[in-house]
mmCIF file of C-alpha atoms in Angstrom:
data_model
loop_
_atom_site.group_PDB
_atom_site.id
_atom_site.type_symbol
_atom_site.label_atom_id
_atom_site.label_comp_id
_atom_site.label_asym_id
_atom_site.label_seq_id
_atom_site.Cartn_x
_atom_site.Cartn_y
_atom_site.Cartn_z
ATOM 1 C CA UNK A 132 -40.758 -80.157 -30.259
ATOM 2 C CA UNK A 133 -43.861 -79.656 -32.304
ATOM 3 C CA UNK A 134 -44.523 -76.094 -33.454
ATOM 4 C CA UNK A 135 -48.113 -74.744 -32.934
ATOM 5 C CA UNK A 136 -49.688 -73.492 -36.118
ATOM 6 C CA UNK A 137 -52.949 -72.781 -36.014
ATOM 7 C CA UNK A 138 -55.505 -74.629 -38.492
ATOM 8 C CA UNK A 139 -57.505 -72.908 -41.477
ATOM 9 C CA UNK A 140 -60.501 -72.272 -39.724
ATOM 10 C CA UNK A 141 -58.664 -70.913 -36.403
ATOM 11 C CA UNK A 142 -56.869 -68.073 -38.980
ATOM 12 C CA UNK A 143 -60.495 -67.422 -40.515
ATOM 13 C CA UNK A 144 -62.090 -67.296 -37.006
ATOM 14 C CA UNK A 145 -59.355 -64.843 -36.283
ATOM 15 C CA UNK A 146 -59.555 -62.510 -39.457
ATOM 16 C CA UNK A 147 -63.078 -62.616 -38.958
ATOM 17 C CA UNK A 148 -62.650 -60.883 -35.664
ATOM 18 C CA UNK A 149 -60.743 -58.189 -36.418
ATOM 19 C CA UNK A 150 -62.850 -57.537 -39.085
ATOM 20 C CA UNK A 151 -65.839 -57.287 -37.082
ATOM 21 C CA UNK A 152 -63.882 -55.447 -34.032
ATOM 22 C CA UNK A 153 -64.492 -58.240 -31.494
ATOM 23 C CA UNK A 154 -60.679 -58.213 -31.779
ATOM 24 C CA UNK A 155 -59.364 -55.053 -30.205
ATOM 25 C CA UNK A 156 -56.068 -54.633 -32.570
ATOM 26 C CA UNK A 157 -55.572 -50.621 -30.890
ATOM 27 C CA UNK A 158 -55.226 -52.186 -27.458
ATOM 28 C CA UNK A 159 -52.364 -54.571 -28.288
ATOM 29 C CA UNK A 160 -50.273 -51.857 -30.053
ATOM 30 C CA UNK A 161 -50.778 -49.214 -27.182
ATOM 31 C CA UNK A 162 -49.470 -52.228 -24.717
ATOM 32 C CA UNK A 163 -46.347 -52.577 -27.685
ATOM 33 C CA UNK A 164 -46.139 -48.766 -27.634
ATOM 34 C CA UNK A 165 -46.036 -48.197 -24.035
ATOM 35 C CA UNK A 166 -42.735 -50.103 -23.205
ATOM 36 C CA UNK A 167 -40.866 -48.209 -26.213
ATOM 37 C CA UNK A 168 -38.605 -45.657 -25.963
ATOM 38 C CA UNK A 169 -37.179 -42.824 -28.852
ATOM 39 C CA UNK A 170 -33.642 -44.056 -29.698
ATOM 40 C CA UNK A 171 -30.822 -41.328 -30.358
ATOM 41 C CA UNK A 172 -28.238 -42.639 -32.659
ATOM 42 C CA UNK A 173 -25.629 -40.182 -31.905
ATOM 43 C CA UNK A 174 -25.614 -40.738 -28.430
ATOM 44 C CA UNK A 175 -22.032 -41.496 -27.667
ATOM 45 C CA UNK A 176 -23.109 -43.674 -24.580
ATOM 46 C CA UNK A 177 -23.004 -46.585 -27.265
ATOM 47 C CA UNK A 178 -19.726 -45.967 -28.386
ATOM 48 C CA UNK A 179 -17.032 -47.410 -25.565
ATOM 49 C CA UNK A 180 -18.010 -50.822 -24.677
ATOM 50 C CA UNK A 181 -15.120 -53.314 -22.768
ATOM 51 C CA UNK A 182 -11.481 -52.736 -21.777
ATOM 52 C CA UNK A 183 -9.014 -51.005 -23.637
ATOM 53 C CA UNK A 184 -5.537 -53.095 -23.558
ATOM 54 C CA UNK A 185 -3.558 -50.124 -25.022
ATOM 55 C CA UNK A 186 -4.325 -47.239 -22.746
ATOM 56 C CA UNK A 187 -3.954 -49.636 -19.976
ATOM 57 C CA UNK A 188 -0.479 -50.438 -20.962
ATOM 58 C CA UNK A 189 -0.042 -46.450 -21.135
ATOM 59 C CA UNK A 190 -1.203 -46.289 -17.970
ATOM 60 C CA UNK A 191 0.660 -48.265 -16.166
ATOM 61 C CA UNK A 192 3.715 -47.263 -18.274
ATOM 62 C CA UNK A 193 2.389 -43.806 -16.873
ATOM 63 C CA UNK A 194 2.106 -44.607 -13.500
ATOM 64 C CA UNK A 195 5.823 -46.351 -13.002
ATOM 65 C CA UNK A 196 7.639 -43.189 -14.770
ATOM 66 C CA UNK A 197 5.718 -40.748 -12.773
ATOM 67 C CA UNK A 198 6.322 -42.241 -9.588
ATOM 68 C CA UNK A 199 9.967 -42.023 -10.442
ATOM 69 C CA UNK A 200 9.724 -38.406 -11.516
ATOM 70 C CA UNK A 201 7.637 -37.331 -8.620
ATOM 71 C CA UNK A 202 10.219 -38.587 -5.723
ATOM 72 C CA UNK A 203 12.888 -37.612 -7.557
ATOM 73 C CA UNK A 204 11.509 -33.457 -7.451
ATOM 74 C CA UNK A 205 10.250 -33.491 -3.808
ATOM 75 C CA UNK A 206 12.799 -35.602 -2.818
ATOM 76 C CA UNK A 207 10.564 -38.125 -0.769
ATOM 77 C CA UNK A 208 9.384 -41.652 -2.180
ATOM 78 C CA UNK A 209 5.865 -41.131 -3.965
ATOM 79 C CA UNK A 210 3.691 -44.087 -4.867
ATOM 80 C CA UNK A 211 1.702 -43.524 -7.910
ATOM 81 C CA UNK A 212 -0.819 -46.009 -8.873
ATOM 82 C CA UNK A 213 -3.819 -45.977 -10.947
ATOM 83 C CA UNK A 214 -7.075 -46.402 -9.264
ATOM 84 C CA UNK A 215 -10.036 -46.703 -12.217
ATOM 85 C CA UNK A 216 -10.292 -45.963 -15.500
ATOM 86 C CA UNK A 217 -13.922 -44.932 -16.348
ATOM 87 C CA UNK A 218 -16.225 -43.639 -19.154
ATOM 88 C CA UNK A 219 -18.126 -41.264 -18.085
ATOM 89 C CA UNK A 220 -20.172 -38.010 -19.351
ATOM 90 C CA UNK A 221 -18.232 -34.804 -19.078
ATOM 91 C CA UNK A 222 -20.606 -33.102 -17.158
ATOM 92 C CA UNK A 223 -20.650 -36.194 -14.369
ATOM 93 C CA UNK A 224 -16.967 -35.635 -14.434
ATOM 94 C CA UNK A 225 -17.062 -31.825 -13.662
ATOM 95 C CA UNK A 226 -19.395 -32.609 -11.020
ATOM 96 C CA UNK A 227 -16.618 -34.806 -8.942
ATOM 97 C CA UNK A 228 -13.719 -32.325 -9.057
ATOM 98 C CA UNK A 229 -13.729 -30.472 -5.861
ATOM 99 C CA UNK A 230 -13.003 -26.505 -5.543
ATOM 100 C CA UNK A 231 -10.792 -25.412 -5.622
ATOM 101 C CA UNK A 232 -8.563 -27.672 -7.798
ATOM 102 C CA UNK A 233 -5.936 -27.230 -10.452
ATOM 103 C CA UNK A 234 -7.241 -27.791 -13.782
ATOM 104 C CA UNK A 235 -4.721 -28.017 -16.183
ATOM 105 C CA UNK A 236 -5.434 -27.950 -20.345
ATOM 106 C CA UNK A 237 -3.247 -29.953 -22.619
ATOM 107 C CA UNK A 238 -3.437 -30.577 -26.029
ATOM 108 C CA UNK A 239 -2.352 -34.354 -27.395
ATOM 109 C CA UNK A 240 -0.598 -33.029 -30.865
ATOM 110 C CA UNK A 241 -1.523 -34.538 -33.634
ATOM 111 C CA UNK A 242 -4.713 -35.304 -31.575
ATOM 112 C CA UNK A 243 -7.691 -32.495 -32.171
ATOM 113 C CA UNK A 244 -9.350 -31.197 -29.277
ATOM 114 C CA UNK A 245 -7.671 -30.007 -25.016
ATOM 115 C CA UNK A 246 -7.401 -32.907 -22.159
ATOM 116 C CA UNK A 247 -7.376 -31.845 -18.117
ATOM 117 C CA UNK A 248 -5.219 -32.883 -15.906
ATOM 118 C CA UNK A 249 -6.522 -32.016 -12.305
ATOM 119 C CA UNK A 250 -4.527 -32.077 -9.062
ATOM 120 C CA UNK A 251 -6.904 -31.609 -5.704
ATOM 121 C CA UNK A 252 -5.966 -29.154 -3.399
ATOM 122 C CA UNK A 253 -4.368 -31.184 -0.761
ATOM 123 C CA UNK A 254 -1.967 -32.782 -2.589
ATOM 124 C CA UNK A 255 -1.000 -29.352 -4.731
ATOM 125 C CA UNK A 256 -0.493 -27.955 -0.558
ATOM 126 C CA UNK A 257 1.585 -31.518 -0.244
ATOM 127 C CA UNK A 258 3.821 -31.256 -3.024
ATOM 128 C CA UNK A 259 4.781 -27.557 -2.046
ATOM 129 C CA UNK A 260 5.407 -28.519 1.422
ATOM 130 C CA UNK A 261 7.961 -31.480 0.904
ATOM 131 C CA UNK A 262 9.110 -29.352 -1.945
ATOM 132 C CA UNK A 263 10.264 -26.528 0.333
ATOM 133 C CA UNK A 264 11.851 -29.209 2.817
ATOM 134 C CA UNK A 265 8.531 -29.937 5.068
ATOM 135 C CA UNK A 266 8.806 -33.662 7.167
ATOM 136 C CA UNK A 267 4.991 -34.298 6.758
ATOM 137 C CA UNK A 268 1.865 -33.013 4.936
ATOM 138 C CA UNK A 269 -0.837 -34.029 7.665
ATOM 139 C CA UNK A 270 -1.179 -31.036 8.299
ATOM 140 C CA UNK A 271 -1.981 -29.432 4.903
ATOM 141 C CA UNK A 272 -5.510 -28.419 4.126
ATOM 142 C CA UNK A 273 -7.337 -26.716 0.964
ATOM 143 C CA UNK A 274 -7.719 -23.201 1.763
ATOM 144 C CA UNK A 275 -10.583 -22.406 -0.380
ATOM 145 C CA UNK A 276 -8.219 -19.788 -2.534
ATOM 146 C CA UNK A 277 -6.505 -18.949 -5.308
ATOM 147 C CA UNK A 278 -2.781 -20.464 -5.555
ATOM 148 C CA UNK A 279 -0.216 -17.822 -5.306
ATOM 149 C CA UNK A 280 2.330 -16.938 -7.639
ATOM 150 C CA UNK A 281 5.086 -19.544 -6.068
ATOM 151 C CA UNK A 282 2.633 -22.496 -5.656
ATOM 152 C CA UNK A 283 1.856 -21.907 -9.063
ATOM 153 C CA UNK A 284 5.007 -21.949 -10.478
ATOM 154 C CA UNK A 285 5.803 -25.626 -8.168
ATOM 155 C CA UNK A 286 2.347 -26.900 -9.937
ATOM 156 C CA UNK A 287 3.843 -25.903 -13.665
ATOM 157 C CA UNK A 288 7.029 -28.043 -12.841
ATOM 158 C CA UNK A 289 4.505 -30.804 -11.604
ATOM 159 C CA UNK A 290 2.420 -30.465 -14.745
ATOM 160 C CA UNK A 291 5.187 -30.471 -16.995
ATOM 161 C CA UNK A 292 6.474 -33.544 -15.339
ATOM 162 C CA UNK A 293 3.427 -35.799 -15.680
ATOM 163 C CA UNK A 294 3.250 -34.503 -19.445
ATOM 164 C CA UNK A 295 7.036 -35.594 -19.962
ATOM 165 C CA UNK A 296 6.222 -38.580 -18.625
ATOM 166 C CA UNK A 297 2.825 -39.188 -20.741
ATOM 167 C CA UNK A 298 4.813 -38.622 -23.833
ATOM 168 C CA UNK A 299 7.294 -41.497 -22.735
ATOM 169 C CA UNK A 300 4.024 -43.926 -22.247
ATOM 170 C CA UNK A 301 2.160 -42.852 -25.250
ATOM 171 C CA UNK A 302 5.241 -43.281 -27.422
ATOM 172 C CA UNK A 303 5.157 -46.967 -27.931
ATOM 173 C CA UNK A 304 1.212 -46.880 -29.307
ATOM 174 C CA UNK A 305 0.553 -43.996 -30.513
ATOM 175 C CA UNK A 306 3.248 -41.162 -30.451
ATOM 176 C CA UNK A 307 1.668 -37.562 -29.323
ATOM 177 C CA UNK A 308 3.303 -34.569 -28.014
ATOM 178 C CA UNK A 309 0.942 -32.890 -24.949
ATOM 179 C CA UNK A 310 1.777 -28.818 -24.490
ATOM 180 C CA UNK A 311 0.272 -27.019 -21.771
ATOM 181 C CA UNK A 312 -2.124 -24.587 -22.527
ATOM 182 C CA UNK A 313 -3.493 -22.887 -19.295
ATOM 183 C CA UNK A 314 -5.148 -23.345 -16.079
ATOM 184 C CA UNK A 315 -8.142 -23.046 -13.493
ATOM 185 C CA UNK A 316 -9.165 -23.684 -10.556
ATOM 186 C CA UNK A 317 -13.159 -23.607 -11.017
ATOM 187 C CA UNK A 318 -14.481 -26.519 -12.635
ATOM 188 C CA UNK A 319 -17.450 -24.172 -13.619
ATOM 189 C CA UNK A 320 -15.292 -22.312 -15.979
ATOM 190 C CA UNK A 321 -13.177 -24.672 -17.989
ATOM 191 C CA UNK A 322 -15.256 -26.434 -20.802
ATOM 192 C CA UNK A 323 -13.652 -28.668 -23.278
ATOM 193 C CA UNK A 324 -16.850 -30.734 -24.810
ATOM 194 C CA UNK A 325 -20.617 -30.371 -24.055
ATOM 195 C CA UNK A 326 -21.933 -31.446 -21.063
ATOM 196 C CA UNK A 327 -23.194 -34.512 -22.235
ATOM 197 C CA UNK A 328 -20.463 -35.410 -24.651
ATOM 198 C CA UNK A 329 -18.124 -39.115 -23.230
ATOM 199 C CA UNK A 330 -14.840 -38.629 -21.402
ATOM 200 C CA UNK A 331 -12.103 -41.804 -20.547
ATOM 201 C CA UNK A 332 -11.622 -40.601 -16.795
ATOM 202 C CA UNK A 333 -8.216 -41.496 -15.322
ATOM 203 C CA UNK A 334 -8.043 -41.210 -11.667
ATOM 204 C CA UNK A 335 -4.945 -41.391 -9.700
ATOM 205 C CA UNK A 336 -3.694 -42.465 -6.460
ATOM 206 C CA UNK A 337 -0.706 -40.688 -4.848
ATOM 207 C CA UNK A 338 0.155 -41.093 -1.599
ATOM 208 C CA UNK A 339 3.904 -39.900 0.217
ATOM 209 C CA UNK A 340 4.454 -41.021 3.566
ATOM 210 C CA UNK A 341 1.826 -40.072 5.472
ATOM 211 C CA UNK A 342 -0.604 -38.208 3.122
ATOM 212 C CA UNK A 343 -2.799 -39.573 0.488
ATOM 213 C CA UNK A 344 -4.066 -37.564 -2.858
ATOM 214 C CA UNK A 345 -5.801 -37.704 -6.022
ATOM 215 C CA UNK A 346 -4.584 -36.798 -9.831
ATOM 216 C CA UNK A 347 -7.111 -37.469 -12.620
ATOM 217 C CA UNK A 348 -6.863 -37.254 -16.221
ATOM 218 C CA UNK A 349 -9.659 -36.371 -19.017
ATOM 219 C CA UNK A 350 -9.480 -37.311 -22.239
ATOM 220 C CA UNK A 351 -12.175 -36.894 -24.591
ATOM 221 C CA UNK A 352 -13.211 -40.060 -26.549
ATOM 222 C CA UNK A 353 -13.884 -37.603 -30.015
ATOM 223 C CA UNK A 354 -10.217 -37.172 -29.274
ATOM 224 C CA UNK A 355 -8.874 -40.048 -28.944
ATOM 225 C CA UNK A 356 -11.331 -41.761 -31.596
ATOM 226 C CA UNK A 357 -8.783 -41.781 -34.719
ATOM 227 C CA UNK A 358 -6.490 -44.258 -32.430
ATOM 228 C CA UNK A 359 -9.430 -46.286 -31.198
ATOM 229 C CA UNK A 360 -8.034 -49.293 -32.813
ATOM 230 C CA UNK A 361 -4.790 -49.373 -31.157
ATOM 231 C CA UNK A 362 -5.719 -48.450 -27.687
ATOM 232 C CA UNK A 363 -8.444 -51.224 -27.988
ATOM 233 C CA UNK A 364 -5.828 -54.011 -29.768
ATOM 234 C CA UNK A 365 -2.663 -53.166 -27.230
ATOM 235 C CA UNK A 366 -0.223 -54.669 -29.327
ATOM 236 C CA UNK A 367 1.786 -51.857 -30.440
ATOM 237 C CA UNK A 368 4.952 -51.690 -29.174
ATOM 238 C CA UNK A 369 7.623 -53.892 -28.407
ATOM 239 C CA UNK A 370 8.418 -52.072 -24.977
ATOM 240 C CA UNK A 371 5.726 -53.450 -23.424
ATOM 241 C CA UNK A 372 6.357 -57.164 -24.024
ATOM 242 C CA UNK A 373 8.356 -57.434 -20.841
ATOM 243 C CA UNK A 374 7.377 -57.717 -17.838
ATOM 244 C CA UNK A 375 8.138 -54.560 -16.240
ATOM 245 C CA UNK A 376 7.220 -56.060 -12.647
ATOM 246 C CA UNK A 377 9.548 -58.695 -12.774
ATOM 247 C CA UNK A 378 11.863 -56.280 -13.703
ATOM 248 C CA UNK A 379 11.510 -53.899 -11.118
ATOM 249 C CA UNK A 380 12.148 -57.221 -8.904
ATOM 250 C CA UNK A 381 15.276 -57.778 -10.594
ATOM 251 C CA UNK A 382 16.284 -54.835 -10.649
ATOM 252 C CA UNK A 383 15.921 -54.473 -6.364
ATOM 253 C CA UNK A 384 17.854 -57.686 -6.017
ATOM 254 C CA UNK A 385 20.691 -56.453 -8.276
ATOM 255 C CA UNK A 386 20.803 -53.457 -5.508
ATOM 256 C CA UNK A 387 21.665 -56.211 -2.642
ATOM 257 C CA UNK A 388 24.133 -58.189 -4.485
ATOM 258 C CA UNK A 389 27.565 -58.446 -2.862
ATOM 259 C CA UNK A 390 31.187 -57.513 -4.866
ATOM 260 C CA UNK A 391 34.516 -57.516 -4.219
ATOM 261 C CA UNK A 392 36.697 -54.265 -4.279
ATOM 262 C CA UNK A 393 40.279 -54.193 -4.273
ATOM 263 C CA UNK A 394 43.000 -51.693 -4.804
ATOM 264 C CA UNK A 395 46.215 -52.152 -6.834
ATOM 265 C CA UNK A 396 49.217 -50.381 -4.705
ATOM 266 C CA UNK A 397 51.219 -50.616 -8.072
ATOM 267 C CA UNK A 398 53.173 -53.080 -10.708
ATOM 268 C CA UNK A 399 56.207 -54.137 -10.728
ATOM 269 C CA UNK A 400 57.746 -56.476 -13.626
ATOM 270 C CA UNK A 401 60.399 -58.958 -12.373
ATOM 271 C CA UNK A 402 62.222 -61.785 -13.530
ATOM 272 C CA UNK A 403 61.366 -65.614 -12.469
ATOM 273 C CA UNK A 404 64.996 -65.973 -10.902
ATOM 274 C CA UNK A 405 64.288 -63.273 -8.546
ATOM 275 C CA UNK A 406 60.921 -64.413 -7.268
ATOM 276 C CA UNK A 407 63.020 -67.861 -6.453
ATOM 277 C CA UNK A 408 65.364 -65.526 -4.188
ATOM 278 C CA UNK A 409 62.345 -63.396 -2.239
ATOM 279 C CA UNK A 410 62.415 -64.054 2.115
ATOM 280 C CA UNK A 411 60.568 -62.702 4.393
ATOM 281 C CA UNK A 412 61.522 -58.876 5.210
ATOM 282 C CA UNK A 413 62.614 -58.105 1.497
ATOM 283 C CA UNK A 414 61.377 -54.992 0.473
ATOM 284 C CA UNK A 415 60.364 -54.698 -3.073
ATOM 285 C CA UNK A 416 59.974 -51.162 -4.114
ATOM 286 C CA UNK A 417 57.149 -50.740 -6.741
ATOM 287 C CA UNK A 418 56.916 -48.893 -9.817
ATOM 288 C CA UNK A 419 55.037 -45.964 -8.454
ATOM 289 C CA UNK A 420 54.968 -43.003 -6.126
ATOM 290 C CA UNK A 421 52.952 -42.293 -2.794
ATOM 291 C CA UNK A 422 51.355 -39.751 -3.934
ATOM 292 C CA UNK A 423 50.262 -41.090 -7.300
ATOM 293 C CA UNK A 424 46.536 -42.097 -7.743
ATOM 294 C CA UNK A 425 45.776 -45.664 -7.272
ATOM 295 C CA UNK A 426 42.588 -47.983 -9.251
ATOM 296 C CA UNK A 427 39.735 -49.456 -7.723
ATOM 297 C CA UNK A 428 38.888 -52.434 -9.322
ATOM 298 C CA UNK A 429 34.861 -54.296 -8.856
ATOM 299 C CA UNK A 430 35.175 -57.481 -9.381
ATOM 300 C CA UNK A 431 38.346 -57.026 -11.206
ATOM 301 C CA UNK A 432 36.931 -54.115 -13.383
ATOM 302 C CA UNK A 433 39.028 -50.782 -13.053
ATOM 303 C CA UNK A 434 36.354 -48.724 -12.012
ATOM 304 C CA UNK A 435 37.477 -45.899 -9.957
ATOM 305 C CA UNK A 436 40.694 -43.601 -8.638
ATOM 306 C CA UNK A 437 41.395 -42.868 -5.456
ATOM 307 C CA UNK A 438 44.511 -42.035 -3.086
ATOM 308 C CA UNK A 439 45.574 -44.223 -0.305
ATOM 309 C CA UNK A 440 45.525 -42.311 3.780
ATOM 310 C CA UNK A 441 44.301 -43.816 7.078
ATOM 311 C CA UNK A 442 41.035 -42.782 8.994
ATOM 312 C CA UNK A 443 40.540 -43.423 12.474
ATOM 313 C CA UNK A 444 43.633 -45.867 12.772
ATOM 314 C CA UNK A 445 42.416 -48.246 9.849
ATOM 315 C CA UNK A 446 43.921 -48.189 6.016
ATOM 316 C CA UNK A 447 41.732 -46.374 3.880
ATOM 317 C CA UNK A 448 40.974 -44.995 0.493
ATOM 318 C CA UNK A 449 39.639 -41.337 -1.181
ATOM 319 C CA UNK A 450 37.864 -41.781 -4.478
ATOM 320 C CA UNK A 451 39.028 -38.926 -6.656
ATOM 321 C CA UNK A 452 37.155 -39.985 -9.962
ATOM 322 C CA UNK A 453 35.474 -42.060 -12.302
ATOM 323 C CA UNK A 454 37.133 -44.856 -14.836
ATOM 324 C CA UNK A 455 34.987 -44.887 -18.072
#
């Protein structure tokens, strides 16, 4: 392609106009001018750009071990995933937490700075209701007040459960040790960075049986800055090599695998001369008395001890404890 340059006497033509103003220089640098805007360079809007391998592995390390934890207090299955992941500015974060909410502070030891974690309403009302024994939480809405004492206290033990459970899914990229600090249930007053200062949003997805709430986190990036490197590589950690899905799959099918049980009566030790001489209707008394605990063996394993009765006219067996 041949480049355009222009000739000798186009560039003298040309300085020749400007010199003479025929050439309106102050017009082409207000057109310039117009479509430029003041930069700030410590605007942290530049700061997070792509995915972040690491905290998603925490996260859904997070996710599995809470959804454990959860059904295991209320005593109903919980599903627990994690719906988005965003950066966002902390004010535009304040702005989508409904009132009233629990907002929870944390600190991230040896990480500077607090981190919320927020349950809505409806799902604080669910958790006390199939914590207390209640069979469904469609019923449950936010009452526009203050929690009482007891719901409270249930949201501490849920609090202190997710942060157990973060410090399991930190551990394996970058170790930290969240504490609770306090809570609130106006967004208005809880302020952990400026307004316009950049937050890693964490929103949550919990739903048991028939109800459905939200969880988020907020972490600010200035604290999580000095590990940027390792949430952004994600390959710290051998524990998250495997495939935890598969596992989970494996670990279902391992539920629905068949064994065989059987129970030893008792031992006797005889000679090959008298097996020879055994008919039908001997009775060969063994080595042990009724009342003497017999073993459960799985799949030829001694496993368990029980004592031998009848229930409702078939042979049965009472496990009376545990073979380590």
């Amino acid at each position: 392609m041949t480049e355009k340059v222009l000739s000798q006497d186009e560039v003298d033509a040309l300085l020749k106009g400007v010199a003479s103003g025929e050439i309106d220089t102050e017009e082409a640098k207000d057109k310039i001018l117009a479509g430029v805007r003041p930069y700030d360079f410590t605007s942290q809007e530049r700061i997070i750009r792509g995915k972040m391998p690491g905290l998603e592995m925490i996260n859904d390390s997070f996710s599995r071990a809470l959804r454990n934890s959860i059904s295991t207090f209320i005593m109903k299955y919980t599903d627990v995933n994690i719906q988005s992941v965003d950066t966002v500015k902390y004010s535009d974060f304040m702005k989508t937490i409904p009132m009233p909410s629990s907002i929870n502070l944390f600190t991230m030891d040896p990480l500077k700075g607090y981190a919320l974690l927020v349950l809505e309403a409806p799902l604080v009302f669910a958790f006390i209701e199939f914590f207390f024994g209640g069979s469904s939480a469609q019923h449950v809405k936010s009452e526009g007040r203050a929690f009482t004492l007891i719901e409270q206290r249930v949201i501490q033990k849920i609090v202190n459960i997710a942060l157990g459970d973060m410090t399991t899914a930190w551990n394996a990229i970058a170790p930290i040790k969240p504490e609770y600090v306090g809570s609130e249930i106006n967004p208005q007053f809880v302020s952990i960075v400026t307004p316009a200062e950049i937050v890693i949003k964490i929103e949550i997805y919990i739903e048991i049986e028939d109800f459905a709430g939200k969880m988020f986190i907020c972490i600010p990036y200035s604290m999580v800055e000095p590990i940027k490197e390792k949430l952004y590589s994600g390959m710290h950690g051998d524990k998250f090599e495997t495939d935890y899905r598969w596992t989970e799959v494996m670990k279902e099918a391992l539920k629905e695998a068949r064994l065989n049980l059987s129970v030893d009566l008792g031992r006797l030790a005889i000679s090959f001369k008298d097996l020879l001489n055994f008919e039908v209707g001997n009775v060969i008394n063994l080595a042990q008395s009724v009342s003497d605990e017999l073993t459960v063996n799985v799949e030829g394993i001694e496993k368990f001890k029980c004592i031998a009765g009848c229930r409702r006219g078939n042979q049965a067996i009472k496990l009376t404890g545990f073979i380590e």
